[in-house]
Tab-separated table of C-alpha atoms and ligand atoms in Angstrom:
chain	number	residue	atom	x	y	z
X	1	UNK	CA	18.184	8.907	-2.187
X	2	UNK	CA	19.681	6.170	-5.110
X	3	UNK	CA	17.127	5.714	-7.421
X	4	UNK	CA	15.339	3.001	-9.394
X	5	UNK	CA	13.946	1.530	-12.469
X	6	UNK	CA	11.820	-0.891	-11.912
X	7	UNK	CA	11.136	-3.349	-15.575
X	8	UNK	CA	7.886	-6.124	-15.723
X	9	UNK	CA	7.693	-8.207	-18.705
X	10	UNK	CA	4.864	-10.814	-18.004
X	11	UNK	CA	1.247	-9.514	-20.314
X	12	UNK	CA	-0.785	-11.126	-17.100
X	13	UNK	CA	-0.777	-8.001	-16.147
X	14	UNK	CA	-1.329	-7.945	-11.742
X	15	UNK	CA	-2.517	-11.498	-12.102
X	16	UNK	CA	1.317	-11.987	-12.746
X	17	UNK	CA	3.378	-13.018	-9.751
X	18	UNK	CA	6.711	-12.298	-11.345
X	19	UNK	CA	5.152	-8.737	-11.189
X	20	UNK	CA	3.528	-9.728	-7.983
X	21	UNK	CA	7.402	-11.082	-6.667
X	22	UNK	CA	8.794	-7.480	-8.422
X	23	UNK	CA	6.570	-5.207	-6.707
X	24	UNK	CA	7.250	-6.526	-3.535
X	25	UNK	CA	11.182	-5.978	-3.533
X	26	UNK	CA	9.870	-2.362	-4.787
X	27	UNK	CA	8.284	-1.762	-1.574
X	28	UNK	CA	10.541	-3.273	0.702
X	29	UNK	CA	13.548	-1.313	-0.766
X	30	UNK	CA	11.295	1.934	-0.189
X	31	UNK	CA	10.119	1.540	2.830
X	32	UNK	CA	13.755	1.250	4.317
X	33	UNK	CA	14.881	4.240	2.564
X	34	UNK	CA	17.271	2.413	0.298
X	35	UNK	CA	15.388	4.016	-2.959
X	36	UNK	CA	13.500	6.672	-3.760
X	37	UNK	CA	12.187	7.739	-7.125
X	38	UNK	CA	11.034	4.268	-8.995
X	39	UNK	CA	10.236	4.653	-12.978
X	40	UNK	CA	8.790	1.602	-14.683
X	41	UNK	CA	8.891	0.043	-17.416
X	42	UNK	CA	6.039	-2.401	-18.879
X	43	UNK	CA	7.548	-4.412	-21.545
X	44	UNK	CA	4.735	-5.232	-22.743
X	45	UNK	CA	3.059	-1.576	-23.022
X	46	UNK	CA	5.146	-0.827	-25.406
X	47	UNK	CA	7.186	-3.701	-27.151
X	48	UNK	CA	10.811	-4.041	-27.479
X	49	UNK	CA	11.513	-3.348	-31.449
X	50	UNK	CA	13.017	-6.499	-32.542
X	51	UNK	CA	16.571	-6.248	-34.211
X	52	UNK	CA	16.582	-5.676	-37.798
X	53	UNK	CA	19.258	-5.083	-40.067
X	54	UNK	CA	18.392	-1.305	-40.883
X	55	UNK	CA	18.669	-0.320	-36.417
X	56	UNK	CA	22.462	-3.490	-36.468
X	57	UNK	CA	23.562	-0.454	-39.000
X	58	UNK	CA	22.999	2.094	-36.576
X	59	UNK	CA	24.603	0.488	-33.846
X	60	UNK	CA	28.067	0.227	-35.274
X	61	UNK	CA	27.996	3.453	-36.266
X	62	UNK	CA	30.169	6.260	-34.814
X	63	UNK	CA	27.594	8.576	-32.906
X	64	UNK	CA	28.926	11.148	-35.148
X	65	UNK	CA	27.572	9.858	-38.183
X	66	UNK	CA	24.402	8.751	-37.454
X	67	UNK	CA	21.371	10.383	-39.073
X	68	UNK	CA	17.742	11.441	-38.923
X	69	UNK	CA	16.407	8.150	-39.931
X	70	UNK	CA	19.416	6.973	-37.805
X	71	UNK	CA	18.564	8.752	-34.358
X	72	UNK	CA	14.745	7.804	-35.016
X	73	UNK	CA	15.750	3.811	-35.205
X	74	UNK	CA	18.047	4.048	-32.173
X	75	UNK	CA	15.113	5.500	-30.374
X	76	UNK	CA	13.800	2.787	-27.263
X	77	UNK	CA	17.369	2.178	-27.588
X	78	UNK	CA	19.073	5.366	-25.986
X	79	UNK	CA	15.403	5.629	-24.037
X	80	UNK	CA	16.249	2.480	-22.168
X	81	UNK	CA	20.059	2.992	-21.456
X	82	UNK	CA	19.495	6.206	-20.163
X	83	UNK	CA	16.644	5.125	-17.667
X	84	UNK	CA	19.370	2.504	-17.188
X	85	UNK	CA	21.986	5.181	-16.804
X	86	UNK	CA	20.036	7.047	-14.273
X	87	UNK	CA	19.407	4.341	-11.619
X	88	UNK	CA	21.228	3.128	-9.185
X	89	UNK	CA	19.015	-0.024	-8.679
X	90	UNK	CA	17.761	-2.361	-11.103
X	91	UNK	CA	14.647	-4.628	-10.814
X	92	UNK	CA	13.502	-7.144	-13.131
X	93	UNK	CA	11.226	-9.488	-13.301
X	94	UNK	CA	10.464	-12.063	-15.381
X	95	UNK	CA	8.294	-15.359	-15.602
X	96	UNK	CA	9.655	-18.493	-17.290
X	97	UNK	CA	8.705	-19.514	-20.197
X	98	UNK	CA	10.452	-22.915	-22.223
X	99	UNK	CA	13.372	-22.178	-19.318
X	100	UNK	CA	14.111	-18.905	-20.654
X	101	UNK	CA	13.092	-15.260	-19.705
X	102	UNK	CA	9.889	-13.670	-21.647
X	103	UNK	CA	10.673	-12.254	-25.074
X	104	UNK	CA	10.315	-8.768	-24.395
X	105	UNK	CA	12.826	-9.267	-21.568
X	106	UNK	CA	15.717	-10.599	-24.214
X	107	UNK	CA	15.036	-7.819	-26.671
X	108	UNK	CA	14.400	-5.042	-24.367
X	109	UNK	CA	18.305	-6.650	-23.189
X	110	UNK	CA	19.299	-7.124	-27.036
X	111	UNK	CA	17.574	-3.922	-27.083
X	112	UNK	CA	20.312	-1.862	-24.566
X	113	UNK	CA	23.594	-3.631	-25.258
X	114	UNK	CA	25.560	-2.097	-27.751
X	115	UNK	CA	29.310	-1.530	-28.499
X	116	UNK	CA	30.355	2.149	-27.871
X	117	UNK	CA	27.670	2.762	-24.608
X	118	UNK	CA	27.277	-0.060	-22.614
X	119	UNK	CA	30.282	-1.545	-23.078
X	120	UNK	CA	34.355	-1.032	-24.883
X	121	UNK	CA	37.246	-2.479	-25.553
X	122	UNK	CA	40.599	-1.156	-24.434
X	123	UNK	CA	43.827	-1.204	-26.106
X	124	UNK	CA	44.718	-4.227	-25.074
X	125	UNK	CA	40.914	-5.666	-26.362
X	126	UNK	CA	39.462	-6.093	-22.938
X	127	UNK	CA	35.857	-5.731	-23.114
X	128	UNK	CA	34.818	-3.806	-20.486
X	129	UNK	CA	31.316	-3.091	-18.642
X	130	UNK	CA	30.561	0.756	-18.653
X	131	UNK	CA	27.206	1.128	-16.201
X	132	UNK	CA	29.415	-0.170	-13.173
X	133	UNK	CA	28.382	0.416	-9.337
X	134	UNK	CA	24.217	-1.011	-9.387
X	135	UNK	CA	22.679	-3.695	-7.894
X	136	UNK	CA	19.823	-5.486	-9.982
X	137	UNK	CA	17.375	-7.969	-8.342
X	138	UNK	CA	15.344	-10.227	-10.374
X	139	UNK	CA	12.551	-12.023	-10.141
X	140	UNK	CA	11.431	-14.735	-11.460
X	141	UNK	CA	7.852	-16.392	-11.222
X	142	UNK	CA	8.018	-20.115	-13.086
X	143	UNK	CA	4.351	-22.689	-12.726
X	144	UNK	CA	6.671	-25.879	-11.643
X	145	UNK	CA	9.865	-25.296	-9.851
X	146	UNK	CA	14.282	-25.380	-11.159
X	147	UNK	CA	14.746	-28.574	-8.199
X	148	UNK	CA	13.065	-30.453	-10.299
X	149	UNK	CA	14.899	-29.827	-13.154
X	150	UNK	CA	18.475	-31.692	-14.473
X	151	UNK	CA	21.473	-30.047	-13.298
X	152	UNK	CA	22.271	-26.916	-16.385
X	153	UNK	CA	18.646	-26.230	-16.544
X	154	UNK	CA	19.290	-23.106	-15.550
X	155	UNK	CA	19.392	-20.395	-17.955
X	156	UNK	CA	17.687	-17.293	-17.252
X	157	UNK	CA	19.380	-16.144	-13.712
X	158	UNK	CA	22.708	-17.250	-15.519
X	159	UNK	CA	21.743	-15.502	-18.580
X	160	UNK	CA	21.264	-12.312	-17.441
X	161	UNK	CA	24.271	-12.305	-14.957
X	162	UNK	CA	26.579	-13.206	-18.152
X	163	UNK	CA	24.925	-10.691	-20.289
X	164	UNK	CA	25.104	-7.708	-17.834
X	165	UNK	CA	28.828	-9.169	-16.553
X	166	UNK	CA	29.991	-9.087	-19.777
X	167	UNK	CA	28.327	-6.108	-21.550
X	168	UNK	CA	27.381	-3.511	-19.723
X	169	UNK	CA	29.087	-3.813	-15.830
X	170	UNK	CA	26.739	-4.701	-13.556
X	171	UNK	CA	28.137	-7.429	-11.577
X	172	UNK	CA	25.722	-7.496	-8.848
X	173	UNK	CA	22.660	-9.415	-9.122
X	174	UNK	CA	20.496	-10.903	-6.455
X	175	UNK	CA	17.970	-13.486	-7.585
X	176	UNK	CA	14.429	-14.207	-5.881
X	177	UNK	CA	12.075	-16.971	-7.149
X	178	UNK	CA	8.153	-17.728	-6.701
X	179	UNK	CA	7.948	-20.914	-7.753
X	180	UNK	CA	5.207	-23.970	-8.185
X	181	UNK	CA	2.330	-20.809	-9.468
X	182	UNK	CA	0.733	-23.972	-11.945
X	183	UNK	CA	0.439	-25.712	-8.991
X	184	UNK	CA	-3.796	-25.614	-7.224
X	185	UNK	CA	-4.591	-23.058	-5.018
X	186	UNK	CA	-1.191	-22.151	-4.972
X	187	UNK	CA	-0.659	-18.709	-3.181
X	188	UNK	CA	2.408	-16.523	-3.242
X	189	UNK	CA	4.289	-15.408	-0.389
X	190	UNK	CA	6.145	-12.794	-0.859
X	191	UNK	CA	7.459	-11.467	1.848
X	192	UNK	CA	8.719	-14.917	3.010
X	193	UNK	CA	10.889	-15.159	-0.202
X	194	UNK	CA	12.165	-11.866	0.187
X	195	UNK	CA	13.080	-12.299	3.861
X	196	UNK	CA	16.909	-12.652	3.225
X	197	UNK	CA	16.178	-8.756	1.670
H	1	LIG	C1	4.148	-19.455	-22.940
H	1	LIG	C2	4.686	-20.663	-21.582
H	1	LIG	C3	5.693	-21.147	-21.242
H	1	LIG	C4	5.576	-21.246	-20.131
H	1	LIG	N1	6.949	-22.665	-19.377
H	1	LIG	C5	7.567	-22.775	-18.888
H	1	LIG	C6	8.872	-23.668	-18.204
H	1	LIG	O1	9.239	-23.603	-18.988
H	1	LIG	N2	9.036	-24.237	-16.970
H	1	LIG	C7	8.277	-23.727	-15.856
H	1	LIG	O2	7.912	-23.767	-14.717
H	1	LIG	N3	7.217	-23.009	-15.937
H	1	LIG	C8	6.892	-22.615	-17.353
H	1	LIG	N4	5.398	-21.641	-17.388
H	1	LIG	C9	4.186	-21.392	-16.517
H	1	LIG	C10	4.953	-19.966	-15.864
H	1	LIG	O3	6.367	-19.443	-15.810
H	1	LIG	C11	3.903	-19.087	-14.817
H	1	LIG	O4	2.650	-18.777	-15.344
H	1	LIG	C12	4.573	-18.155	-14.329
H	1	LIG	O5	3.241	-17.812	-13.074
H	1	LIG	C13	4.292	-17.115	-14.967
H	1	LIG	O6	4.652	-15.861	-15.125
H	1	LIG	P1	4.194	-14.796	-14.427
H	1	LIG	O7	2.867	-15.509	-13.480
H	1	LIG	O8	4.743	-13.827	-14.119
H	1	LIG	O9	3.717	-14.103	-15.300
H	1	LIG	C14	5.084	-21.673	-18.529
H	1	LIG	C15	4.086	-20.999	-18.968
H	1	LIG	C16	4.201	-19.807	-20.210
H	1	LIG	C17	2.780	-19.332	-20.844
């Protein structure tokens, strides 16, 4: 049975539509026995640390030269790398905040992507991601509708796809959106949104 990682990044708890949508995706996959064990990481319970100078220094050290202080600084990054390595399916939810993903999700991605760990270069200088054959479901909640913005204003799905493809090795990203949540008397029909799943 495949295992899953569920990343939640809205601080609105049970009121969050993105969390509701990603939970519906997880439930559907579980009900169909496509996934078994699910590890959930709520990025708003323990915020990912921002990258500072010391951590960036550790990111680029050879693993054998990392000392005790480095191990402490790399603890969060190593933990989330292990979580994603152990998962076949990754379900990620995010609110749209100022056209982008939530700040905790961006910080999680910055902690995840690491030279030598999530991506390497071959002798010809070609970069490749090391975590291949995984599937990502991306659940995005927005107060408005994407179709109301000019072309080129989609920054969340395109960014996740680009980073996962270039620096992680995951090319299979399937996006679902719950839109218009700021509307009067809005109610979310998650089953309808994910009917193609
Ligand atoms: C700080 C902030 C910025 C937001 N920016 C946008 C935006 O740029 N476009 C949009 O459609 N909705 C925007 N919204 C509305 C949220 O996307 C909406 O409330 C959504 O349901 C949040 O996801 P959640 O329910 O999972 O928390 C914003 C909300 C907040 C609090």
